[in-house]
PDB file of C-alpha atoms in Angstrom:
ATOM      1  CA  MET V   1       0.000   0.000   0.000  1.00 90.00           C
ATOM      2  CA  ASP V   2       1.408   3.402  -0.913  1.00 96.00           C
ATOM      3  CA  ALA V   3       1.863   6.187   1.662  1.00 95.00           C
ATOM      4  CA  TYR V   4      -1.081   8.222   0.369  1.00 96.00           C
ATOM      5  CA  THR V   5      -3.482   5.280   0.709  1.00 97.00           C
ATOM      6  CA  ARG V   6      -2.131   4.384   4.163  1.00 97.00           C
ATOM      7  CA  GLY V   7      -2.647   7.979   5.281  1.00 96.00           C
ATOM      8  CA  LYS V   8      -6.159   8.100   3.911  1.00 97.00           C
ATOM      9  CA  ILE V   9      -7.173   4.866   5.669  1.00 97.00           C
ATOM     10  CA  ALA V  10      -5.435   5.957   8.880  1.00 98.00           C
ATOM     11  CA  ASN V  11      -7.476   9.151   8.846  1.00 97.00           C
ATOM     12  CA  LEU V  12     -10.666   7.120   8.373  1.00 98.00           C
ATOM     13  CA  HIS V  13      -9.797   5.076  11.477  1.00 98.00           C
ATOM     14  CA  ALA V  14      -9.150   8.357  13.304  1.00 98.00           C
ATOM     15  CA  ALA V  15     -12.571   9.666  12.257  1.00 98.00           C
ATOM     16  CA  VAL V  16     -14.204   6.547  13.694  1.00 98.00           C
ATOM     17  CA  ALA V  17     -12.151   7.009  16.869  1.00 98.00           C
ATOM     18  CA  ASP V  18     -13.315  10.620  17.127  1.00 98.00           C
ATOM     19  CA  GLY V  19     -16.880   9.362  16.884  1.00 98.00           C
ATOM     20  CA  TYR V  20     -16.302   6.943  19.741  1.00 98.00           C
ATOM     21  CA  LEU V  21     -14.812   9.732  21.837  1.00 97.00           C
ATOM     22  CA  SER V  22     -17.837  11.930  21.171  1.00 97.00           C
ATOM     23  CA  ILE V  23     -20.052   9.296  22.819  1.00 97.00           C
ATOM     24  CA  ARG V  24     -17.600   8.761  25.677  1.00 97.00           C
ATOM     25  CA  ARG V  25     -16.149   5.414  24.622  1.00 97.00           C
ATOM     26  CA  PRO V  26     -12.423   6.045  24.979  1.00 97.00           C
ATOM     27  CA  GLY V  27     -11.538   2.339  24.926  1.00 96.00           C
ATOM     28  CA  ASP V  28     -13.066   1.882  21.480  1.00 97.00           C
ATOM     29  CA  ALA V  29     -11.492   5.162  20.366  1.00 98.00           C
ATOM     30  CA  SER V  30      -8.081   3.946  21.521  1.00 98.00           C
ATOM     31  CA  SER V  31      -8.460   0.778  19.467  1.00 97.00           C
ATOM     32  CA  GLU V  32      -9.235   2.781  16.331  1.00 98.00           C
ATOM     33  CA  TYR V  33      -6.340   5.188  16.904  1.00 98.00           C
ATOM     34  CA  ARG V  34      -4.042   2.179  17.307  1.00 98.00           C
ATOM     35  CA  ARG V  35      -5.290   0.811  13.977  1.00 98.00           C
ATOM     36  CA  ALA V  36      -4.533   4.166  12.395  1.00 98.00           C
ATOM     37  CA  LEU V  37      -1.057   4.199  13.914  1.00 98.00           C
ATOM     38  CA  THR V  38      -0.253   0.737  12.568  1.00 97.00           C
ATOM     39  CA  LEU V  39      -0.603   2.304   9.131  1.00 97.00           C
ATOM     40  CA  CYS V  40       1.129   5.609   9.921  1.00 96.00           C
ATOM     41  CA  PRO V  41       3.197   5.261  13.105  1.00 95.00           C
ATOM     42  CA  THR V  42       4.866   8.665  12.762  1.00 92.00           C
ATOM     43  CA  PHE V  43       1.638  10.709  12.536  1.00 94.00           C
ATOM     44  CA  VAL V  44       2.107  12.723  15.710  1.00 95.00           C
ATOM     45  CA  ASP V  45      -1.436  14.105  15.664  1.00 94.00           C
ATOM     46  CA  LEU V  46      -2.846  10.562  15.777  1.00 96.00           C
ATOM     47  CA  ARG V  47      -0.423   9.627  18.546  1.00 97.00           C
ATOM     48  CA  LEU V  48      -1.590  12.621  20.613  1.00 97.00           C
ATOM     49  CA  ARG V  49      -5.231  11.762  20.048  1.00 97.00           C
ATOM     50  CA  LEU V  50      -4.548   8.187  21.191  1.00 98.00           C
ATOM     51  CA  ALA V  51      -2.798   9.480  24.301  1.00 97.00           C
ATOM     52  CA  HIS V  52      -5.724  11.786  25.113  1.00 96.00           C
ATOM     53  CA  ALA V  53      -8.157   8.884  24.682  1.00 97.00           C
ATOM     54  CA  LEU V  54      -6.056   6.774  27.033  1.00 97.00           C
ATOM     55  CA  ARG V  55      -6.086   9.558  29.633  1.00 94.00           C
ATOM     56  CA  GLU V  56      -9.847   9.774  29.283  1.00 94.00           C
ATOM     57  CA  ALA V  57      -9.965   6.027  29.924  1.00 95.00           C
ATOM     58  CA  ASN V  58      -7.899   6.614  33.111  1.00 93.00           C
ATOM     59  CA  ASP V  59      -4.839   4.913  31.625  1.00 94.00           C
ATOM     60  CA  VAL V  60      -2.339   7.588  32.658  1.00 91.00           C
ATOM     61  CA  GLU V  61       0.683   5.298  32.187  1.00 93.00           C
ATOM     62  CA  GLY V  62      -0.427   4.380  28.670  1.00 95.00           C
ATOM     63  CA  ALA V  63      -1.007   8.042  27.874  1.00 95.00           C
ATOM     64  CA  VAL V  64       2.450   8.990  29.153  1.00 95.00           C
ATOM     65  CA  ALA V  65       4.009   6.276  26.988  1.00 96.00           C
ATOM     66  CA  GLU V  66       2.214   7.571  23.877  1.00 97.00           C
ATOM     67  CA  PHE V  67       3.079  11.201  24.642  1.00 97.00           C
ATOM     68  CA  ARG V  68       6.739  10.155  25.007  1.00 97.00           C
ATOM     69  CA  ILE V  69       6.643   8.505  21.571  1.00 97.00           C
ATOM     70  CA  ALA V  70       5.080  11.651  20.103  1.00 96.00           C
ATOM     71  CA  VAL V  71       7.888  13.763  21.577  1.00 96.00           C
ATOM     72  CA  GLN V  72      10.470  11.324  20.181  1.00 95.00           C
ATOM     73  CA  HIS V  73       8.940  11.611  16.696  1.00 94.00           C
ATOM     74  CA  ALA V  74       8.627  15.409  16.856  1.00 95.00           C
ATOM     75  CA  PRO V  75      10.829  16.901  19.604  1.00 95.00           C
ATOM     76  CA  ALA V  76      10.029  20.484  18.604  1.00 95.00           C
ATOM     77  CA  TYR V  77       6.244  19.967  18.519  1.00 96.00           C
ATOM     78  CA  LEU V  78       5.361  21.892  21.656  1.00 97.00           C
ATOM     79  CA  PRO V  79       1.775  20.632  22.147  1.00 96.00           C
ATOM     80  CA  ALA V  80       3.203  17.123  22.576  1.00 96.00           C
ATOM     81  CA  ARG V  81       5.645  18.293  25.247  1.00 96.00           C
ATOM     82  CA  VAL V  82       2.991  20.289  27.096  1.00 97.00           C
ATOM     83  CA  ALA V  83       0.641  17.311  27.048  1.00 96.00           C
ATOM     84  CA  LEU V  84       3.419  14.971  28.203  1.00 97.00           C
ATOM     85  CA  GLY V  85       4.055  17.335  31.100  1.00 97.00           C
ATOM     86  CA  THR V  86       0.400  17.347  32.136  1.00 95.00           C
ATOM     87  CA  ALA V  87       0.211  13.552  31.955  1.00 94.00           C
ATOM     88  CA  LEU V  88       3.384  13.211  34.016  1.00 95.00           C
ATOM     89  CA  TYR V  89       2.050  15.709  36.526  1.00 94.00           C
ATOM     90  CA  SER V  90      -1.252  13.866  36.891  1.00 91.00           C
ATOM     91  CA  GLY V  91       0.724  10.630  37.305  1.00 90.00           C
ATOM     92  CA  GLY V  92       2.659  12.122  40.217  1.00 90.00           C
ATOM     93  CA  LYS V  93       5.928  12.601  38.311  1.00 94.00           C
ATOM     94  CA  LEU V  94       6.398  16.235  39.252  1.00 94.00           C
ATOM     95  CA  GLU V  95      10.092  16.630  38.390  1.00 94.00           C
ATOM     96  CA  GLU V  96       9.704  15.063  34.951  1.00 96.00           C
ATOM     97  CA  ALA V  97       6.705  17.299  34.251  1.00 96.00           C
ATOM     98  CA  ILE V  98       8.721  20.355  35.242  1.00 96.00           C
ATOM     99  CA  GLN V  99      11.507  19.281  32.855  1.00 96.00           C
ATOM    100  CA  GLN V 100       9.068  19.063  29.944  1.00 97.00           C
ATOM    101  CA  TRP V 101       7.583  22.499  30.584  1.00 97.00           C
ATOM    102  CA  GLU V 102      11.046  24.018  31.044  1.00 97.00           C
ATOM    103  CA  GLU V 103      12.010  22.590  27.664  1.00 97.00           C
ATOM    104  CA  VAL V 104       8.895  24.103  26.080  1.00 98.00           C
ATOM    105  CA  LEU V 105       9.791  27.493  27.551  1.00 98.00           C
ATOM    106  CA  ARG V 106      13.372  27.117  26.350  1.00 97.00           C
ATOM    107  CA  MET V 107      12.022  26.704  22.805  1.00 97.00           C
ATOM    108  CA  ASP V 108       9.263  29.319  23.190  1.00 97.00           C
ATOM    109  CA  PRO V 109       9.743  31.643  26.172  1.00 97.00           C
ATOM    110  CA  GLN V 110       6.277  33.144  25.599  1.00 97.00           C
ATOM    111  CA  HIS V 111       4.353  29.844  25.765  1.00 97.00           C
ATOM    112  CA  ARG V 112       1.561  30.746  28.187  1.00 97.00           C
ATOM    113  CA  MET V 113       0.297  27.274  29.043  1.00 96.00           C
ATOM    114  CA  ALA V 114       3.745  25.889  29.776  1.00 97.00           C
ATOM    115  CA  GLY V 115       4.499  28.923  31.912  1.00 97.00           C
ATOM    116  CA  MET V 116       1.280  28.507  33.863  1.00 97.00           C
ATOM    117  CA  TYR V 117       1.818  24.771  34.411  1.00 97.00           C
ATOM    118  CA  LEU V 118       5.441  25.312  35.390  1.00 96.00           C
ATOM    119  CA  LYS V 119       4.509  27.943  37.964  1.00 96.00           C
ATOM    120  CA  MET V 120       1.882  25.627  39.461  1.00 94.00           C
ATOM    121  CA  ALA V 121       4.271  22.660  39.557  1.00 94.00           C
ATOM    122  CA  ARG V 122       7.101  24.639  41.120  1.00 93.00           C
ATOM    123  CA  ALA V 123       4.736  25.910  43.823  1.00 93.00           C
ATOM    124  CA  GLN V 124       3.728  22.318  44.559  1.00 90.00           C
ATOM    125  CA  ALA V 125       7.370  21.221  44.639  1.00 87.00           C
ATOM    126  CA  GLN V 126       8.178  23.984  47.134  1.00 88.00           C
ATOM    127  CA  LYS V 127       5.192  22.995  49.249  1.00 87.00           C
ATOM    128  CA  LYS V 128       6.396  19.355  49.290  1.00 83.00           C
ATOM    129  CA  ALA V 129       9.921  20.446  50.190  1.00 83.00           C
ATOM    130  CA  ARG V 130       8.641  22.378  53.226  1.00 84.00           C
ATOM    131  CA  SER V 131       6.595  19.460  54.570  1.00 77.00           C
TER     132      SER V 131
END
């Protein structure tokens, strides 16, 4: 199958996955995103959508793993790094989350979301250090 056809079919799987997400069936959505990614494993947008579906299904570890792969495929794609940071943070990995948001701000010092998350995480880290 040529790359164009693989991409087209992958996007059809993603559309089905989006439909499952719209009716709050993240498990089924995850399956469809995985099918899409078997065809186009480097499509970062599909990888992020899978990770978000996994988070919605309360699979934080699975989401973190997918966000990490997205960052590996596209290290300069800031939405992937921000999302990885939020998943790490929600999984209790405060220092790793801080590292991701610091990296985002290194690449884009004006990134508002990363700045906000970083400020929140540093405040929590200071609070933990005092207790």
